[in-house]
PDB file of C-alpha atoms in Angstrom:
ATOM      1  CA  UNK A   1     -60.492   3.789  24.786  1.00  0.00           C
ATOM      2  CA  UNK A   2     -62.801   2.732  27.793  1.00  0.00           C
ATOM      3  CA  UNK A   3     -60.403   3.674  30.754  1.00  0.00           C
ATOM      4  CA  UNK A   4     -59.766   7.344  30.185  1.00  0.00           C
ATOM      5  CA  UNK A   5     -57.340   6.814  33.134  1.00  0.00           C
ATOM      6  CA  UNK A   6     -55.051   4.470  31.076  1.00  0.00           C
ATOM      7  CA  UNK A   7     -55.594   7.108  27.890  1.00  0.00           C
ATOM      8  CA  UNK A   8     -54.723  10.271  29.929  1.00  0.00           C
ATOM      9  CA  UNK A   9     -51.339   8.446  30.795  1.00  0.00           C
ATOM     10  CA  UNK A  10     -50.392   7.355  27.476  1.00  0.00           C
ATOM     11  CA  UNK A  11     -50.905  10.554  25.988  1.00  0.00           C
ATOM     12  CA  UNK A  12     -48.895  12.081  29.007  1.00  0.00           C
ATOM     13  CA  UNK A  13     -46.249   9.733  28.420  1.00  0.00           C
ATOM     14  CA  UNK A  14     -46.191  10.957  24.754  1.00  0.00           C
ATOM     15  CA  UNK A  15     -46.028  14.023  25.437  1.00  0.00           C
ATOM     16  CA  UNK A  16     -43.263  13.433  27.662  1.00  0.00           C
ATOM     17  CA  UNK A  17     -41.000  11.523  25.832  1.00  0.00           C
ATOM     18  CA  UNK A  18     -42.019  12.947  21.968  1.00  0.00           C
ATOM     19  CA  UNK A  19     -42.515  16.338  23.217  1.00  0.00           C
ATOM     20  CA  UNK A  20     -41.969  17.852  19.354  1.00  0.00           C
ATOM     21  CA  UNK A  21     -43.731  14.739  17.679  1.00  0.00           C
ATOM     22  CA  UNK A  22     -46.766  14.291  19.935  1.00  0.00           C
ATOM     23  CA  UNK A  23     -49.065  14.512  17.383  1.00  0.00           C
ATOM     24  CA  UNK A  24     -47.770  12.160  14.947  1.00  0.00           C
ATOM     25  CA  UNK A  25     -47.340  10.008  17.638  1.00  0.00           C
ATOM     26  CA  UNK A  26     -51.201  10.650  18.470  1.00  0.00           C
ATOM     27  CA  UNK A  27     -51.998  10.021  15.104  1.00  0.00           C
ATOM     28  CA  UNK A  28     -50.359   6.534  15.186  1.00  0.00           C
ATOM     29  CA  UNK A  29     -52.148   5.752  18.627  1.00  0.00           C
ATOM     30  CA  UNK A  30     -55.734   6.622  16.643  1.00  0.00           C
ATOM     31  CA  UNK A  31     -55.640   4.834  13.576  1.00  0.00           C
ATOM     32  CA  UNK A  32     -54.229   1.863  15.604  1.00  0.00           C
ATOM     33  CA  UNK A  33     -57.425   2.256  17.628  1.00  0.00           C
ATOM     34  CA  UNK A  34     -59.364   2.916  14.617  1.00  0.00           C
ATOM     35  CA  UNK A  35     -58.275  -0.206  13.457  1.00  0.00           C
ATOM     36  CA  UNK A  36     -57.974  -2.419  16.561  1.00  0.00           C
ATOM     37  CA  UNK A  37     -61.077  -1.344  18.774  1.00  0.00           C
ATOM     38  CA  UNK A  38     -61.099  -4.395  20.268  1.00  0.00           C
ATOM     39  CA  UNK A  39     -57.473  -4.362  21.541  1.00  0.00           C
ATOM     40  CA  UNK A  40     -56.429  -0.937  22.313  1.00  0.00           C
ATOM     41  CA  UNK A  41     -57.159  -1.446  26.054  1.00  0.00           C
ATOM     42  CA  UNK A  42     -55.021  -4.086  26.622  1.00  0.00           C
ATOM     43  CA  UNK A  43     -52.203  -2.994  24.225  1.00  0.00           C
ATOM     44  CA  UNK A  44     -51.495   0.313  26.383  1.00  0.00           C
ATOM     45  CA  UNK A  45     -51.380  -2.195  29.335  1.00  0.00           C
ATOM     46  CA  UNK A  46     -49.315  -4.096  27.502  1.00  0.00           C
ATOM     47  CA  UNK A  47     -46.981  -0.799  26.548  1.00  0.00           C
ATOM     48  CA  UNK A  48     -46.963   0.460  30.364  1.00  0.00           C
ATOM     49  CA  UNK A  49     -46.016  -3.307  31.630  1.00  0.00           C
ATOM     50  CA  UNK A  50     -43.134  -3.142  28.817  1.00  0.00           C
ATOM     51  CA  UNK A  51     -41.948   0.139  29.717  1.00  0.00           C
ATOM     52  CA  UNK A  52     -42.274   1.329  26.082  1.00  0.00           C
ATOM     53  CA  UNK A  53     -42.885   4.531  24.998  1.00  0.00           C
ATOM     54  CA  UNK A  54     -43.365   4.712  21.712  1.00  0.00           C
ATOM     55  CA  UNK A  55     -46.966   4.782  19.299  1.00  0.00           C
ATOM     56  CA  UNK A  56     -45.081   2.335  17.016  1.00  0.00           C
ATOM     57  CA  UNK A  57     -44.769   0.272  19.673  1.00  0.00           C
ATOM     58  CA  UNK A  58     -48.149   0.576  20.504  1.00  0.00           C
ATOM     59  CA  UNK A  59     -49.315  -0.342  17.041  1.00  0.00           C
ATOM     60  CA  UNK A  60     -47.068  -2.755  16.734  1.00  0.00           C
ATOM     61  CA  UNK A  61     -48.547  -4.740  19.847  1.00  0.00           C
ATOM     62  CA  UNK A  62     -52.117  -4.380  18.543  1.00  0.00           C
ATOM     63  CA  UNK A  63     -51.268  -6.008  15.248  1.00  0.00           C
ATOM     64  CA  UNK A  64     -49.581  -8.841  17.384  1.00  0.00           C
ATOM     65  CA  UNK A  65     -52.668  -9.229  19.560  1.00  0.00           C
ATOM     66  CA  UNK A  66     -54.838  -9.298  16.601  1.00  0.00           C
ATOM     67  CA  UNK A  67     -52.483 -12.039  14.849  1.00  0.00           C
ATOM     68  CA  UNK A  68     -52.934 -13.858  18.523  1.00  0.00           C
ATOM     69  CA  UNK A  69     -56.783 -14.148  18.759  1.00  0.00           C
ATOM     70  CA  UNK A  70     -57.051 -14.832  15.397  1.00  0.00           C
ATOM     71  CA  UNK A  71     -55.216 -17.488  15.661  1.00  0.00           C
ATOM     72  CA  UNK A  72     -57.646 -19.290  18.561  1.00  0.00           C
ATOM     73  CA  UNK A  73     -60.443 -18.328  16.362  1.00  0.00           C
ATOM     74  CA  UNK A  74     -59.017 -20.905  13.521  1.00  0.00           C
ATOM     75  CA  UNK A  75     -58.756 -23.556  15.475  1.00  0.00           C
ATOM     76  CA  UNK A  76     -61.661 -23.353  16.729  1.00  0.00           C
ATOM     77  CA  UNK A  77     -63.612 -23.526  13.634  1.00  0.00           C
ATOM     78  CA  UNK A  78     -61.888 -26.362  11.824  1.00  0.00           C
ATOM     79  CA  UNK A  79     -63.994 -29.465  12.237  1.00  0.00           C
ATOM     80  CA  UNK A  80     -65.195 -30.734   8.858  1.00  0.00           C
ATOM     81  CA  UNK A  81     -68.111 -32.517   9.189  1.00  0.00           C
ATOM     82  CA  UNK A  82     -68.074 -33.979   5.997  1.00  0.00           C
ATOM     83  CA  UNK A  83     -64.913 -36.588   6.667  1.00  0.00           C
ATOM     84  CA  UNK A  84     -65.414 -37.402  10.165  1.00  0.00           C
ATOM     85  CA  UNK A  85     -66.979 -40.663   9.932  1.00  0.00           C
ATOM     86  CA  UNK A  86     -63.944 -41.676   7.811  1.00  0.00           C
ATOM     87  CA  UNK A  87     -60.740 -43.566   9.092  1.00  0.00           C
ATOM     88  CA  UNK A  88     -57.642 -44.228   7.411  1.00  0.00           C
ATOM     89  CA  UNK A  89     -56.490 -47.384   6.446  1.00  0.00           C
ATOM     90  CA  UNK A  90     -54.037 -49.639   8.234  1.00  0.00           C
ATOM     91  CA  UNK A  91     -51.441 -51.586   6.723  1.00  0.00           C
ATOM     92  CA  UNK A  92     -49.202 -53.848   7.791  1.00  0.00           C
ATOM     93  CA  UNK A  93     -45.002 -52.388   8.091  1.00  0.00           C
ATOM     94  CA  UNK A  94     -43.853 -54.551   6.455  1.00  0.00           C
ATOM     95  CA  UNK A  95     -45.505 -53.762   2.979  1.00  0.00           C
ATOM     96  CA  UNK A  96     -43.570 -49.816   3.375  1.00  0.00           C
ATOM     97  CA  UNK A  97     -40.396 -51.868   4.117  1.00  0.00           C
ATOM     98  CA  UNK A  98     -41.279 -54.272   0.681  1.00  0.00           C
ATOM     99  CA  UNK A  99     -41.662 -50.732  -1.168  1.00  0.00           C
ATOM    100  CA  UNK A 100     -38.269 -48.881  -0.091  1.00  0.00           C
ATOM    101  CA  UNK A 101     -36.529 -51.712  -0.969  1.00  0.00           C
ATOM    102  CA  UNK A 102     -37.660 -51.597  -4.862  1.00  0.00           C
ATOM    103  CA  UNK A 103     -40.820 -54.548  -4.549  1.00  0.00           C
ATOM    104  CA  UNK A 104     -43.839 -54.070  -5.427  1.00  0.00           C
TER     105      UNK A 104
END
């Protein structure tokens, strides 16, 4: 984590609220960072805007932002260039009507 601030507090809050379990709970928080490098900052934000406690939580909020800029990365890289000169044809309603009612 870059703000050693933000990481002194979440392992205080650990500690505080997992007092016997702090280190599985420290173990969660580092392979989710392990994992997530890229997120981690904003996920204990995240966690401490939420008022959650836990290193599931935590994890769980890293795989979500993850999922999130995935996402915008998809879009983003969806343009075929192959097809874009093509348009699709139009036709007339009334030969869709002709077809639903059994005509050819």
């Amino acid at each position: 984590m870059d703000d050693t601030e933000l990481a002194n507090g979440l392992i205080q809050t650990l500690h505080t609220h997992y007092p016997r379990h702090t280190i599985d709970q420290l173990k969660i928080v580092l392979q989710s960072a392990k994992q997530h490098p890229q997120h981690i900052n904003e996920a204990v934000k995240e966690l401490n805007r939420l008022g959650l406690t836990s290193a599931n939580d935590l994890r769980d909020i890293t795989i979500s932002l993850d999922i999130q800029y995935g996402k915008h990365k998809a879009k983003q890289a969806v343009i075929n260039e192959k097809y874009k000169d093509m348009t699709a044809p139009e036709r007339h309603p009334d030969i869709y009507l002709k077809v639903l009612q059994g005509g050819r």
